[in-house]
Tab-separated table of N, CA, C and O in Angstrom:
chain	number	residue	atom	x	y	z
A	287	UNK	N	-0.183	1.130	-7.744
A	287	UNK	CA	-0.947	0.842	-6.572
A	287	UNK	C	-0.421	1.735	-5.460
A	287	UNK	O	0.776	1.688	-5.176
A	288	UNK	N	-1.307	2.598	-4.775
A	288	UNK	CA	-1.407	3.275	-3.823
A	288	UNK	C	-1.235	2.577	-2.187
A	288	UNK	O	-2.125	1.849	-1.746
A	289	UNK	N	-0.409	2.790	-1.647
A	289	UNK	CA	-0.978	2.035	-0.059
A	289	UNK	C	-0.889	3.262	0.857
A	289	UNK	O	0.184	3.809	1.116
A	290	UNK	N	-2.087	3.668	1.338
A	290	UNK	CA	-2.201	5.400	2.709
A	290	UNK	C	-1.835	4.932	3.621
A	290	UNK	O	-2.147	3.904	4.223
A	291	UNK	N	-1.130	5.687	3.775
A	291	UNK	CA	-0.550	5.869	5.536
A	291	UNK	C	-1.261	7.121	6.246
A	291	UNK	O	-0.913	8.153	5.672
A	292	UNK	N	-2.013	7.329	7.152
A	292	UNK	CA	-2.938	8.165	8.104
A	292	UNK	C	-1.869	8.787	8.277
A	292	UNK	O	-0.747	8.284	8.342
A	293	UNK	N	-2.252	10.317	8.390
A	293	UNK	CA	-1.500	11.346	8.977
A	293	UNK	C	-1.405	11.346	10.158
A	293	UNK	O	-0.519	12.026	10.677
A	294	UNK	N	-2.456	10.439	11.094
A	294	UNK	CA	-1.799	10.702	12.378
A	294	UNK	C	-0.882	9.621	12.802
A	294	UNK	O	-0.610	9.427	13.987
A	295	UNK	N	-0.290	8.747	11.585
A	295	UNK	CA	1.118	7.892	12.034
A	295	UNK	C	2.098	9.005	11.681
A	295	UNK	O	2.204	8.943	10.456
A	296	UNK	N	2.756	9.850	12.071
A	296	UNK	CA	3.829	11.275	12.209
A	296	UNK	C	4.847	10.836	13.251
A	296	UNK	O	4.683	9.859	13.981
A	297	UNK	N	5.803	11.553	13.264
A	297	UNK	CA	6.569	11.420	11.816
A	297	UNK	C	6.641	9.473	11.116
A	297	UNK	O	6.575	8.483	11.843
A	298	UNK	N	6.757	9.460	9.904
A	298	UNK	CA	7.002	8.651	9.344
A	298	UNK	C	7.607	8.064	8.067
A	298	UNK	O	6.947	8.164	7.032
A	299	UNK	N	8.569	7.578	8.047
A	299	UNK	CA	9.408	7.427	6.757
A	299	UNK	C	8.991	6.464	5.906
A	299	UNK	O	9.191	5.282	6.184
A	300	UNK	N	8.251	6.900	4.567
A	300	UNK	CA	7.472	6.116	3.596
A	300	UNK	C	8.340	5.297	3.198
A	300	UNK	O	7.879	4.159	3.287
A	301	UNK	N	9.406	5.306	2.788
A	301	UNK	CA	10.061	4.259	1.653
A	301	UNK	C	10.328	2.967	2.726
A	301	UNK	O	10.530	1.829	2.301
A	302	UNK	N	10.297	3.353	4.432
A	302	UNK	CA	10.454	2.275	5.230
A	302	UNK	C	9.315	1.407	5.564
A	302	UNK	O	9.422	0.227	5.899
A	303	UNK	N	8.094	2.140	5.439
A	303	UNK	CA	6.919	1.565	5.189
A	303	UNK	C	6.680	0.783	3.540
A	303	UNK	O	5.713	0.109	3.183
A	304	UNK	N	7.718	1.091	2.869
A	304	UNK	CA	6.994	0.372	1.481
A	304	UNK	C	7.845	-1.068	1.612
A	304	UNK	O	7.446	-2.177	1.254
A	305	UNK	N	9.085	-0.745	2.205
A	305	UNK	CA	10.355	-1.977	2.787
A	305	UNK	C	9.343	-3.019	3.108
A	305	UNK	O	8.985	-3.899	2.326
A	306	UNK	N	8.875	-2.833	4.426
A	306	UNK	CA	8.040	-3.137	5.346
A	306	UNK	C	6.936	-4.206	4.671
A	306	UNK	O	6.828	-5.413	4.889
A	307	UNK	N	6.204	-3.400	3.835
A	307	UNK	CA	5.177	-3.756	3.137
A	307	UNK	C	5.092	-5.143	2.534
A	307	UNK	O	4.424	-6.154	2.751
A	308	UNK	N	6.496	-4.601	1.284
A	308	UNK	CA	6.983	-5.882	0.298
A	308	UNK	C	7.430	-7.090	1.209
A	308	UNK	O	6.944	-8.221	1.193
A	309	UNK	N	8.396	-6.648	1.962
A	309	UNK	CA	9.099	-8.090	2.684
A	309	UNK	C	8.000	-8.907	3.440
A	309	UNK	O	8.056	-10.119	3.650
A	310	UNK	N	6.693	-7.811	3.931
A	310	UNK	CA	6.154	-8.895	4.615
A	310	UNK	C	5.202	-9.783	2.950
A	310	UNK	O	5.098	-10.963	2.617
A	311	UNK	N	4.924	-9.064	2.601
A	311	UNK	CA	4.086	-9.779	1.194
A	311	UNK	C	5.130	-10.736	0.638
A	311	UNK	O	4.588	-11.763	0.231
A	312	UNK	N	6.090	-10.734	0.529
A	312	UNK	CA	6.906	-11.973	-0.018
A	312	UNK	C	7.589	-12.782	1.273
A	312	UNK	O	8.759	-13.162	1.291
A	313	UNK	N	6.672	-12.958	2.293
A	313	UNK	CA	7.785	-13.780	2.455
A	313	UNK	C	7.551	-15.204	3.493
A	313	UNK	O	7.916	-15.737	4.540
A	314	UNK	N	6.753	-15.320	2.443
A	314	UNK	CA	6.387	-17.282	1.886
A	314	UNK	C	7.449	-17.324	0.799
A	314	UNK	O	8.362	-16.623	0.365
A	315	UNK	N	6.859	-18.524	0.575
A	315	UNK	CA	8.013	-19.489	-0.817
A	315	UNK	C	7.041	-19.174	-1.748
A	315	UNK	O	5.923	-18.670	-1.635
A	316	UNK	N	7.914	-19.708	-3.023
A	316	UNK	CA	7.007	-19.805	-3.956
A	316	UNK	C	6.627	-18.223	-4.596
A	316	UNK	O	7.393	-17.269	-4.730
A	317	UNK	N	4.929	-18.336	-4.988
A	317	UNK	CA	4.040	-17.297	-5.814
A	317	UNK	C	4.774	-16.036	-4.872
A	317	UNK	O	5.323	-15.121	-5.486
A	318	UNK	N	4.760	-16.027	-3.390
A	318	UNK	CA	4.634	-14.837	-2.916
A	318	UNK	C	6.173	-14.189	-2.710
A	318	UNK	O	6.042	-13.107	-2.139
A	319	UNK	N	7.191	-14.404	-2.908
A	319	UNK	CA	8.539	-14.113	-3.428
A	319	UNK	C	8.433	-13.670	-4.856
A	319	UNK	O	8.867	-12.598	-5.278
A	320	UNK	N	7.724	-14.726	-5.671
A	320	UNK	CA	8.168	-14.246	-6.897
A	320	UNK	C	6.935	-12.793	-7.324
A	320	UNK	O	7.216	-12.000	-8.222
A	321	UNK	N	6.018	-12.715	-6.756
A	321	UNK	CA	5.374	-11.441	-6.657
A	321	UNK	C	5.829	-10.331	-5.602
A	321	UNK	O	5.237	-9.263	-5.448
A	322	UNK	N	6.906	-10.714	-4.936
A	322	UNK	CA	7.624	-9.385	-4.127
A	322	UNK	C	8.490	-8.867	-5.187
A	322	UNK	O	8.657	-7.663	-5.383
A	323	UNK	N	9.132	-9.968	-5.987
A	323	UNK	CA	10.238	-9.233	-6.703
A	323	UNK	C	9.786	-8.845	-7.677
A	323	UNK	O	10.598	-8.294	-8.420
A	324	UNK	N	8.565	-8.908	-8.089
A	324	UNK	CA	7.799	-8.687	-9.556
A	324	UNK	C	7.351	-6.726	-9.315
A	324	UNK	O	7.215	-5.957	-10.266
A	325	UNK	N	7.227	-6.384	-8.049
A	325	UNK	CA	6.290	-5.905	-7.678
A	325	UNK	C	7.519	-4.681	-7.422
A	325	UNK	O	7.259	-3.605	-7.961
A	326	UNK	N	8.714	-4.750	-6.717
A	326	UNK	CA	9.869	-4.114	-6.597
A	326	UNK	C	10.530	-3.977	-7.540
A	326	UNK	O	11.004	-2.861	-7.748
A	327	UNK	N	10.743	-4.843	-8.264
A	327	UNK	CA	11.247	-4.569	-10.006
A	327	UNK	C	10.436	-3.569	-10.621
A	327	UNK	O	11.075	-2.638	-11.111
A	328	UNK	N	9.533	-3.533	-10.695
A	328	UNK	CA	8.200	-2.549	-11.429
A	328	UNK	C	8.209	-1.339	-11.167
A	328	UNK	O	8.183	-0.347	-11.896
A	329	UNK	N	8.267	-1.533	-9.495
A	329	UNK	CA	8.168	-0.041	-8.937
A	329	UNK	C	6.756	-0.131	-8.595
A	329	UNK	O	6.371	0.943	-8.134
A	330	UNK	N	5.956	-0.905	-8.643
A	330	UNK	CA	4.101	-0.630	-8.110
A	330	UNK	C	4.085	-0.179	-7.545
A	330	UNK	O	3.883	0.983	-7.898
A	331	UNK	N	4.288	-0.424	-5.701
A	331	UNK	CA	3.498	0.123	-5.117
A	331	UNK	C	4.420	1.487	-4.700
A	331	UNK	O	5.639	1.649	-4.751
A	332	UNK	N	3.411	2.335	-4.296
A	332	UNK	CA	3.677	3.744	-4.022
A	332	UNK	C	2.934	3.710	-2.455
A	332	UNK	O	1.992	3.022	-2.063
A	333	UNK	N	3.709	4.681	-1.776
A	333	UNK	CA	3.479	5.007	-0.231
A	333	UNK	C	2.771	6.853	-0.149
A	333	UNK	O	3.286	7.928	-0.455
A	334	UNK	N	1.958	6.637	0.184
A	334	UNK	CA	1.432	7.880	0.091
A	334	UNK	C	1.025	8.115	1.918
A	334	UNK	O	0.762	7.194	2.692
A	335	UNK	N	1.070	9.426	2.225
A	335	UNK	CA	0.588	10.215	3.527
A	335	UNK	C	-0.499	10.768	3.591
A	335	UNK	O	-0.657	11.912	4.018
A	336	UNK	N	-1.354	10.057	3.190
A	336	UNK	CA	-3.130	10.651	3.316
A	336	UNK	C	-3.715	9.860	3.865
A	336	UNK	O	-3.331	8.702	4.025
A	337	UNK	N	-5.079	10.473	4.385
A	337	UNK	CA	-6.342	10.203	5.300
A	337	UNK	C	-6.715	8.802	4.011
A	337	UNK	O	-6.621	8.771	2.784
A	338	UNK	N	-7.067	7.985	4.845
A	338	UNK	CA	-7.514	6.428	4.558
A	338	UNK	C	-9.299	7.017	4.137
A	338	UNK	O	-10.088	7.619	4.864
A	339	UNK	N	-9.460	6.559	2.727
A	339	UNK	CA	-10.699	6.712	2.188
A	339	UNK	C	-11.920	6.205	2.860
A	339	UNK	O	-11.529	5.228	3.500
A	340	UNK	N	-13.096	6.343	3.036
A	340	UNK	CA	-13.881	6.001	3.663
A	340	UNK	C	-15.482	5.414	2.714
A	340	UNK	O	-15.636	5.855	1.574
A	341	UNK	N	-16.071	4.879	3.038
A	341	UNK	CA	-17.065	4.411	2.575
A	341	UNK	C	-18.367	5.938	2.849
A	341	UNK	O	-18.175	6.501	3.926
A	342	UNK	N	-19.506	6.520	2.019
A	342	UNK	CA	-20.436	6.519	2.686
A	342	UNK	C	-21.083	6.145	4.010
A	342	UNK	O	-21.686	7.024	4.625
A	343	UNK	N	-21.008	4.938	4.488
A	343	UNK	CA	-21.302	4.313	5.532
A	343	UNK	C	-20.327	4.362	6.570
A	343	UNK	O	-20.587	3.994	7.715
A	344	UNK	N	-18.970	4.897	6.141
A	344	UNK	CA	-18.053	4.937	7.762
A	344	UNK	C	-16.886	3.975	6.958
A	344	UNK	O	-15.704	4.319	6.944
A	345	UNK	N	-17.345	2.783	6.321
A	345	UNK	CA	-16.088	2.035	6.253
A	345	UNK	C	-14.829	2.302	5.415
A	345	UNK	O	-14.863	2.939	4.362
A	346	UNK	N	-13.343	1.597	6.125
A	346	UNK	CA	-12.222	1.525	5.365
A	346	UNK	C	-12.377	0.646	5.037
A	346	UNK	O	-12.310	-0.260	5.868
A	347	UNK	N	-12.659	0.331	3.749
A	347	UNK	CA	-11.941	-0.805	2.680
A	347	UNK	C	-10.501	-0.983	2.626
A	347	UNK	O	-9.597	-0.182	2.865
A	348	UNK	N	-10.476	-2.077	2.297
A	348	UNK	CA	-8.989	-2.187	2.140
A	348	UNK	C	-8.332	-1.980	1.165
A	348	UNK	O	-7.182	-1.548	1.082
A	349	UNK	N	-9.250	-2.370	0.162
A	349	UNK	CA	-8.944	-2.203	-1.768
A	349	UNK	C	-9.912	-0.597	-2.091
A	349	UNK	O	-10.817	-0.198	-1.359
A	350	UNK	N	-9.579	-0.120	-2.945
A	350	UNK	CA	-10.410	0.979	-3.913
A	350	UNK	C	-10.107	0.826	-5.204
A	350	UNK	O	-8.937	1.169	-5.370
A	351	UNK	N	-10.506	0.547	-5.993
A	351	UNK	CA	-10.908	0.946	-7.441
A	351	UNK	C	-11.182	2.100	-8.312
A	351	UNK	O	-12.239	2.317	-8.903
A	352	UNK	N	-10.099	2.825	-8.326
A	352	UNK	CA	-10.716	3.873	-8.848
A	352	UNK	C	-11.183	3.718	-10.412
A	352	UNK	O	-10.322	3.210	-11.130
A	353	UNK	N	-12.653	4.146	-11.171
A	353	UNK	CA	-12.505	4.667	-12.723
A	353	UNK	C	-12.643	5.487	-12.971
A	353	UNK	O	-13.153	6.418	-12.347
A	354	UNK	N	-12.053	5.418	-14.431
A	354	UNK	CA	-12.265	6.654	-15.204
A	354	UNK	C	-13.718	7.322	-15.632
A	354	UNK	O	-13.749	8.365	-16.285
């Protein structure tokens, strides 16, 4: 799993944004702890420095799907 960071947040340190990310996603009790550590154990998510995808119509989604 991909999460973009806009190039015009500069300078910016990804792995502090992925910190960022996880701790706030885990941190309820319960499901959402045990899916921070599921998720950091794994290695999922990845921090990337690109332009936020856009819809035809203008919109950022929040999710994308890419297929094959």
């Amino acid at each position: 799993m991909s999460l973009r960071v806009s190039p015009a947040v500069d300078p910016i340190d990804l792995e502090a944004v992925r910190e960022a990310f996880l701790d706030a996603m885990g941190g309820g009790s319960g499901g959402e702890r045990l899916m921070e550590l599921q998720w950091r154990g794994a290695g999922v998510l990845d921090v990337v420095h690109e332009r936020p995808r856009h819809t035809p119509s203008g919109k950022i989604l929040h999710l994308h799907v890419e297929r094959d």
